[in-house]
Short mmCIF file of C-alpha atoms in Angstrom, two decimals:
data_model
loop_
_atom_site.label_atom_id
_atom_site.label_comp_id
_atom_site.label_asym_id
_atom_site.label_seq_id
_atom_site.Cartn_x
_atom_site.Cartn_y
_atom_site.Cartn_z
CA MET S 1 0.00 0.00 0.00
CA GLU S 2 1.13 3.56 -0.73
CA GLN S 3 2.82 5.24 2.25
CA ILE S 4 2.81 8.92 3.12
CA TYR S 5 4.79 11.01 5.59
CA LEU S 6 2.74 11.98 8.64
CA THR S 7 3.78 15.61 8.38
CA ASN S 8 2.43 15.75 4.80
CA ILE S 9 -1.13 15.39 6.09
CA CYS S 10 -0.99 17.35 9.37
CA ARG S 11 1.01 19.91 11.34
CA PRO S 12 2.23 18.62 14.74
CA LYS S 13 2.12 21.43 17.28
CA GLN S 14 2.70 21.91 21.00
CA TRP S 15 0.66 24.47 22.85
CA LYS S 16 1.38 26.52 25.95
CA THR S 17 1.57 24.47 29.16
CA ILE S 18 -0.85 25.33 31.94
CA SER S 19 0.39 24.79 35.49
CA THR S 20 -1.66 22.22 37.42
CA ALA S 21 -2.19 24.93 40.03
CA ASP S 22 -4.11 26.94 37.42
CA LEU S 23 -6.49 24.14 36.45
CA TYR S 24 -10.17 24.24 37.40
CA GLU S 25 -12.65 21.62 38.57
CA THR S 26 -15.03 22.44 35.73
CA GLY S 27 -14.73 23.99 32.30
CA TYR S 28 -13.09 22.79 29.09
CA PRO S 29 -11.10 19.52 29.42
CA VAL S 30 -7.30 19.83 29.44
CA TYR S 31 -5.20 17.04 27.91
CA GLY S 32 -1.68 16.33 29.15
CA ALA S 33 0.69 13.36 29.10
CA ASN S 34 -1.89 10.96 30.55
CA GLY S 35 -5.13 12.05 28.93
CA LYS S 36 -7.45 14.45 30.75
CA ILE S 37 -5.73 16.17 33.66
CA GLY S 38 -8.27 18.85 34.61
CA PHE S 39 -10.26 21.77 33.22
CA TYR S 40 -9.64 25.35 32.04
CA ASP S 41 -11.68 28.38 31.00
CA LYS S 42 -10.23 28.46 27.46
CA TYR S 43 -9.73 25.86 24.74
CA THR S 44 -7.14 25.47 21.99
CA HIS S 45 -9.18 23.12 19.77
CA GLU S 46 -12.82 23.49 18.84
CA PHE S 47 -12.96 20.06 17.20
CA PRO S 48 -11.44 16.66 18.17
CA THR S 49 -7.81 16.12 17.26
CA VAL S 50 -5.28 13.29 17.53
CA LEU S 51 -2.83 13.80 20.40
CA ILE S 52 0.60 12.23 20.95
CA THR S 53 2.17 12.26 24.41
CA CYS S 54 5.55 13.83 23.67
CA ARG S 55 7.29 13.83 27.08
CA GLY S 56 7.84 11.48 30.00
CA ALA S 57 7.28 7.81 30.78
CA THR S 58 4.10 7.56 28.65
CA CYS S 59 5.78 9.11 25.61
CA GLY S 60 4.13 7.89 22.40
CA THR S 61 0.65 7.33 23.86
CA ILE S 62 -2.12 8.21 21.38
CA ASN S 63 -5.42 9.90 22.32
CA ILE S 64 -8.28 11.74 20.67
CA SER S 65 -9.40 14.92 22.37
CA ASP S 66 -12.98 15.95 23.07
CA PRO S 67 -14.49 18.89 21.19
CA LYS S 68 -13.56 22.25 22.74
CA SER S 69 -10.53 21.13 24.71
CA TYR S 70 -7.13 22.53 25.72
CA VAL S 71 -3.98 20.65 24.69
CA ASN S 72 -1.22 21.07 27.27
CA GLY S 73 2.48 21.15 26.41
CA ASN S 74 3.18 17.49 27.24
CA ALA S 75 0.88 16.39 24.40
CA MET S 76 1.45 17.25 20.75
CA ALA S 77 -1.63 17.96 18.64
CA LEU S 78 -1.74 16.81 15.02
CA ASP S 79 -3.36 19.98 13.75
CA ASN S 80 -4.65 20.95 10.31
CA LEU S 81 -5.39 17.38 9.28
CA SER S 82 -5.90 17.02 5.55
CA GLU S 83 -9.49 16.63 4.39
CA LYS S 84 -8.29 13.53 2.53
CA TYR S 85 -7.43 11.79 5.78
CA SER S 86 -9.79 10.37 8.43
CA LEU S 87 -9.16 11.43 12.04
CA LYS S 88 -10.26 8.05 13.45
CA TYR S 89 -8.21 6.13 10.87
CA LEU S 90 -5.13 8.18 11.75
CA TYR S 91 -5.70 7.41 15.45
CA TYR S 92 -5.93 3.67 14.85
CA VAL S 93 -3.01 3.53 12.41
CA LEU S 94 -0.70 5.33 14.85
CA ILE S 95 -1.71 2.94 17.64
CA ALA S 96 -0.98 -0.01 15.34
CA ARG S 97 2.34 1.41 14.18
CA GLY S 98 3.61 2.58 17.57
CA LEU S 99 6.07 5.44 17.96
CA ASN S 100 8.88 3.85 19.98
CA ASP S 101 11.27 4.28 17.05
CA VAL S 102 10.92 8.08 17.18
CA VAL S 103 11.31 8.52 20.95
CA SER S 104 14.61 10.19 21.83
CA GLY S 105 16.35 10.90 25.12
CA SER S 106 16.93 8.41 27.95
CA ALA S 107 16.66 10.49 31.13
CA GLN S 108 13.65 12.37 29.76
CA PRO S 109 12.02 10.55 26.80
CA GLN S 110 10.52 12.88 24.20
CA ILE S 111 9.07 13.02 20.71
CA THR S 112 9.86 16.09 18.63
CA ARG S 113 8.28 17.48 15.47
CA GLU S 114 11.51 16.62 13.67
CA ASN S 115 11.23 13.00 14.77
CA LEU S 116 7.60 12.84 13.62
CA SER S 117 8.64 14.07 10.18
CA LYS S 118 10.29 10.64 9.69
CA VAL S 119 7.05 8.72 10.35
CA LYS S 120 5.34 7.08 7.37
CA ILE S 121 1.79 5.69 7.46
CA PRO S 122 -0.52 3.94 4.95
CA ASN S 123 -2.46 6.21 2.61
CA PRO S 124 -5.54 4.41 1.26
CA SER S 125 -8.47 6.31 -0.21
CA LEU S 126 -10.62 8.32 2.20
CA GLN S 127 -13.53 5.95 1.57
CA THR S 128 -11.36 2.95 2.55
CA GLN S 129 -10.08 4.80 5.63
CA GLN S 130 -13.62 5.50 6.79
CA LYS S 131 -14.68 1.90 6.22
CA ILE S 132 -11.69 0.55 8.20
CA ALA S 133 -12.24 3.06 11.01
CA ALA S 134 -15.90 1.98 11.28
CA ILE S 135 -14.83 -1.70 11.62
CA LEU S 136 -12.26 -0.81 14.28
CA ASP S 137 -14.79 1.36 16.11
CA LYS S 138 -17.08 -1.66 16.46
CA ALA S 139 -14.25 -3.87 17.71
CA ASP S 140 -13.12 -1.18 20.16
CA GLU S 141 -16.69 -0.67 21.36
CA LEU S 142 -16.86 -4.38 22.24
CA ARG S 143 -13.62 -4.39 24.24
CA GLN S 144 -14.54 -1.14 26.02
CA TYR S 145 -17.89 -2.66 26.98
CA ASN S 146 -16.10 -5.66 28.52
CA LYS S 147 -13.69 -3.36 30.39
CA GLN S 148 -16.60 -1.38 31.80
CA LEU S 149 -18.38 -4.58 32.80
CA ILE S 150 -15.32 -5.77 34.76
CA ALA S 151 -15.06 -2.36 36.45
CA LYS S 152 -18.74 -2.63 37.46
CA TYR S 153 -18.15 -6.06 39.01
CA ASP S 154 -15.20 -4.63 40.97
CA ALA S 155 -17.34 -1.73 42.17
CA LEU S 156 -20.12 -4.16 43.08
CA THR S 157 -17.84 -6.17 45.38
CA GLN S 158 -16.75 -3.03 47.18
CA SER S 159 -20.30 -1.77 47.63
CA LEU S 160 -21.42 -5.22 48.80
CA PHE S 161 -18.80 -5.20 51.56
CA LEU S 162 -19.80 -1.68 52.59
CA ASP S 163 -23.52 -2.53 52.59
CA MET S 164 -23.06 -5.65 54.70
CA PHE S 165 -20.33 -4.54 57.10
CA GLY S 166 -20.16 -0.74 56.92
CA ASP S 167 -16.99 1.33 57.04
CA ILE S 168 -14.16 -0.59 58.75
CA LYS S 169 -12.23 2.47 59.90
CA SER S 170 -15.13 4.01 61.78
CA ASN S 171 -16.81 0.67 62.53
CA SER S 172 -20.05 2.33 61.46
CA LYS S 173 -22.12 -0.78 62.27
CA LYS S 174 -20.60 -1.16 65.74
CA TRP S 175 -19.35 -4.74 65.33
CA ASN S 176 -17.26 -6.37 68.03
CA LEU S 177 -13.53 -5.85 67.50
CA LYS S 178 -11.11 -8.76 67.64
CA PRO S 179 -7.30 -9.02 67.36
CA PHE S 180 -5.61 -10.16 64.16
CA GLU S 181 -4.89 -13.67 65.45
CA TYR S 182 -8.58 -14.25 66.20
CA PHE S 183 -9.11 -14.49 62.41
CA VAL S 184 -5.89 -16.04 61.09
CA LYS S 185 -2.61 -17.51 62.22
CA PHE S 186 0.81 -17.23 60.58
CA ASP S 187 1.55 -20.59 58.98
CA THR S 188 5.20 -20.15 58.01
CA ARG S 189 6.29 -23.71 57.36
CA MET S 190 9.41 -23.45 55.20
CA THR S 191 10.99 -25.97 52.84
CA SER S 192 13.98 -26.19 50.52
CA ASP S 193 12.94 -29.57 49.12
CA PHE S 194 12.44 -28.40 45.56
CA VAL S 195 12.48 -31.98 44.25
CA LYS S 196 9.45 -32.98 46.32
CA TYR S 197 7.55 -29.86 45.17
CA ALA S 198 8.92 -29.83 41.60
CA ASN S 199 5.47 -29.97 39.99
CA HIS S 200 3.92 -27.34 42.28
CA PRO S 201 3.58 -23.64 41.37
CA HIS S 202 5.94 -21.07 42.85
CA ILE S 203 4.30 -17.77 43.76
CA GLY S 204 6.59 -14.76 44.09
CA ILE S 205 5.22 -11.38 45.06
CA ALA S 206 5.58 -10.27 41.42
CA ASN S 207 3.03 -12.96 40.56
CA ILE S 208 0.35 -11.31 42.72
CA GLU S 209 -1.54 -8.54 40.92
CA LYS S 210 -1.95 -5.47 43.09
CA GLU S 211 -5.43 -4.61 44.38
CA THR S 212 -7.12 -7.65 42.76
CA GLY S 213 -4.90 -10.43 44.16
CA LYS S 214 -5.03 -12.24 40.81
CA LEU S 215 -2.19 -14.75 40.40
CA VAL S 216 -0.38 -14.17 37.09
CA ASN S 217 2.59 -15.51 35.09
CA TYR S 218 3.76 -17.99 37.70
CA LYS S 219 5.84 -21.09 36.92
CA LEU S 220 6.40 -24.53 38.40
CA ILE S 221 9.18 -25.07 40.94
CA SER S 222 10.98 -27.24 38.36
CA GLU S 223 11.04 -24.32 35.92
CA GLU S 224 12.76 -21.94 38.32
CA ASN S 225 16.27 -21.87 39.72
CA LEU S 226 15.33 -21.51 43.39
CA SER S 227 17.93 -21.48 46.14
CA SER S 228 16.46 -20.03 49.35
CA GLY S 229 13.70 -21.61 51.43
CA LYS S 230 10.02 -21.07 50.53
CA TYR S 231 6.77 -21.23 52.48
CA ILE S 232 4.25 -24.03 51.90
CA PHE S 233 0.65 -23.03 51.13
CA ASP S 234 -2.58 -24.61 49.91
CA GLU S 235 -6.12 -23.53 49.02
CA SER S 236 -6.95 -22.86 52.67
CA HIS S 237 -4.39 -20.02 52.94
CA ILE S 238 -4.34 -16.32 52.21
CA ILE S 239 -1.00 -15.22 50.72
CA TYR S 240 -0.11 -11.75 51.97
CA SER S 241 2.83 -9.85 50.45
CA LYS S 242 4.70 -8.18 53.31
CA ILE S 243 6.87 -6.06 50.97
CA ARG S 244 5.41 -2.67 50.02
CA PRO S 245 2.00 -3.27 51.61
CA ASN S 246 0.68 -0.15 49.85
CA LEU S 247 0.54 -2.27 46.67
CA ASN S 248 -2.16 -4.34 48.38
CA LYS S 249 -1.07 -7.78 47.17
CA VAL S 250 -3.39 -10.28 48.85
CA ALA S 251 -4.02 -13.58 47.04
CA LEU S 252 -6.50 -16.43 47.51
CA PRO S 253 -4.91 -19.46 45.81
CA ASN S 254 -7.11 -22.37 44.73
CA PHE S 255 -4.16 -24.77 44.59
CA SER S 256 -1.18 -25.80 46.71
CA GLY S 257 2.43 -24.73 46.16
CA LEU S 258 5.32 -22.72 47.53
CA CYS S 259 5.47 -18.95 47.98
CA SER S 260 8.24 -16.42 48.46
CA ALA S 261 9.53 -15.66 51.95
CA ASP S 262 8.64 -12.04 51.11
CA SER S 263 5.04 -13.05 51.80
CA TYR S 264 3.15 -14.70 54.64
CA PRO S 265 0.80 -17.68 54.25
CA LEU S 266 -2.09 -16.96 56.64
CA LYS S 267 -4.26 -19.86 57.80
CA VAL S 268 -7.84 -18.83 58.48
CA ILE S 269 -9.36 -19.96 61.77
CA LYS S 270 -12.57 -21.38 60.33
CA GLU S 271 -14.53 -21.22 63.59
CA ASN S 272 -14.12 -17.43 63.62
CA SER S 273 -13.68 -16.18 60.09
CA ASN S 274 -14.21 -16.73 56.38
CA ARG S 275 -11.14 -16.64 54.11
CA ILE S 276 -12.74 -14.39 51.48
CA PHE S 277 -14.09 -11.98 54.09
CA PHE S 278 -10.73 -11.58 55.79
CA ALA S 279 -8.91 -11.14 52.48
CA TYR S 280 -11.14 -8.10 51.90
CA VAL S 281 -10.23 -6.82 55.36
CA LEU S 282 -6.52 -7.14 54.46
CA ARG S 283 -7.13 -5.21 51.23
CA SER S 284 -9.06 -2.46 53.03
CA ASP S 285 -7.74 1.09 53.48
CA SER S 286 -8.05 0.48 57.21
CA PHE S 287 -5.48 -2.32 57.22
CA VAL S 288 -3.15 -0.80 54.60
CA ASP S 289 -3.06 2.54 56.44
CA PHE S 290 -2.43 0.77 59.76
CA ILE S 291 0.55 -1.17 58.39
CA LEU S 292 2.06 1.85 56.64
CA THR S 293 1.70 3.92 59.81
CA HIS S 294 3.41 1.24 61.92
CA SER S 295 6.12 0.32 59.40
CA THR S 296 9.66 1.08 60.54
CA ARG S 297 11.03 1.23 57.00
CA THR S 298 10.50 4.33 54.86
CA ASN S 299 12.14 3.57 51.46
CA ILE S 300 10.53 0.17 50.97
CA PRO S 301 7.82 -0.34 53.63
CA LYS S 302 7.58 -3.87 54.98
CA ALA S 303 5.01 -5.48 57.25
CA ASN S 304 6.17 -7.86 59.97
CA LYS S 305 4.33 -10.29 62.19
CA GLU S 306 4.42 -8.21 65.34
CA GLN S 307 2.99 -5.16 63.56
CA MET S 308 0.22 -7.19 61.95
CA LYS S 309 -0.71 -8.82 65.25
CA LYS S 310 -1.49 -5.39 66.70
CA TYR S 311 -4.30 -4.80 64.19
CA THR S 312 -7.88 -5.22 65.40
CA SER S 313 -10.68 -5.89 62.93
CA ILE S 314 -14.44 -5.88 62.92
CA ALA S 315 -15.81 -9.36 63.69
CA PRO S 316 -19.32 -9.73 62.27
CA PRO S 317 -21.06 -13.08 62.81
CA LEU S 318 -19.57 -15.94 60.81
CA TYR S 319 -22.86 -16.60 58.99
CA LEU S 320 -22.75 -13.05 57.56
CA GLN S 321 -19.12 -13.49 56.52
CA ASN S 322 -20.13 -16.72 54.75
CA GLN S 323 -23.05 -14.98 53.01
CA PHE S 324 -20.66 -12.30 51.79
CA ALA S 325 -18.24 -14.93 50.48
CA GLU S 326 -21.00 -16.79 48.61
CA ARG S 327 -22.13 -13.59 46.89
CA ILE S 328 -18.55 -12.65 46.04
CA GLN S 329 -17.99 -16.04 44.43
CA ILE S 330 -21.04 -15.51 42.20
CA ILE S 331 -19.75 -12.08 41.19
CA GLU S 332 -16.24 -13.46 40.57
CA THR S 333 -17.66 -16.17 38.30
CA GLN S 334 -19.42 -13.52 36.24
CA LYS S 335 -16.32 -11.34 36.28
CA GLN S 336 -14.22 -14.26 35.01
CA GLU S 337 -16.60 -14.67 32.08
CA ALA S 338 -16.26 -10.95 31.32
CA GLN S 339 -12.45 -11.21 31.53
CA GLU S 340 -12.46 -14.09 29.06
CA ALA S 341 -14.70 -12.06 26.74
CA LEU S 342 -12.33 -9.10 27.12
CA ALA S 343 -9.33 -11.23 26.18
CA LYS S 344 -11.11 -12.38 23.02
CA SER S 345 -12.26 -8.86 22.10
CA GLU S 346 -8.72 -7.55 22.76
CA ASP S 347 -7.23 -10.18 20.45
CA LEU S 348 -9.82 -9.32 17.79
CA PHE S 349 -9.09 -5.58 18.08
CA GLN S 350 -5.30 -6.01 17.96
CA GLY S 351 -5.58 -8.37 14.99
CA LEU S 352 -7.74 -5.90 13.07
CA LEU S 353 -5.34 -3.07 13.95
CA GLN S 354 -2.40 -4.92 12.44
CA GLN S 355 -4.42 -5.82 9.35
CA ALA S 356 -5.33 -2.16 8.92
CA PHE S 357 -1.71 -1.05 9.22
CA LYS S 358 -0.57 -3.67 6.70
CA GLY S 359 -3.33 -2.75 4.26
CA GLU S 360 -5.05 -6.13 4.66
CA LEU S 361 -8.33 -4.78 6.07
CA ASN S 362 -10.68 -3.33 3.50
#
């Protein structure tokens, strides 16, 4: 397919930067390095335009601005787009192409107008561009729907906890308070027998997704070159990452294995607590703030047993904790279905993007 230089169809331009102190809570949206950053009483662009983040860690990110918006200095606007080129098609083609090859500077990554003058993109007819953009819009709409659905499930779990148990910090429902070890005990059985556990998963703290506790990208013991002792866990444990507790890494494994000594396997006392309920307590602002306040390390905060034992938690009746867990499991099942749908819609979108960039989608 015929290629054309980006700067032959538009004029990349940076506009005056507005200090964050001068932004408003309402007004015209202001776009910076990470999308919308606030509002202002003036706008630089009456109509939508394609934006490229041109400074910082997110350099090369592509956005489309809202009508009547202000483009801050950390984003470069592709102004004066040719009438022979589709705005949406340009947006999708730049996402598919990527701009890593025109990022310069190591300490402070940046994209300059000169660098953008080297960028070539496909140049099909306007009619073909519009047709491709419409196909990609539909694919993007599907993946955005799945993302929003997952976000709603996450919000639902939080509101469910609040509805059933109130605010933990203020103990708004006046539950009895119990010490940490009423709910769980530290079960730090360590092993270095990596032959015996060769076919078991190894969970490092990097394998625990922050906030959600999802276990990702882990390997079997036999696939890793382990040397130091690891803790034994099974599906009755909560795995709590004691390093950087602000990252909120709390996992609920449904299998047995070994975990890093940078985490604690916590064994739930079933007569007093439900594993899912107490995992939500550990992820709560109440617990995270408590640990950060009591941490003796400032550079890389770390929770230790003695600090954690000092925490007291609300102790609603076990039957209510169990009800909460049952409802959460239903929500998680539905969320898993949405995540699988998102993965499929993401693959579809990325595949169509690459076809569009190669001129194979028409």
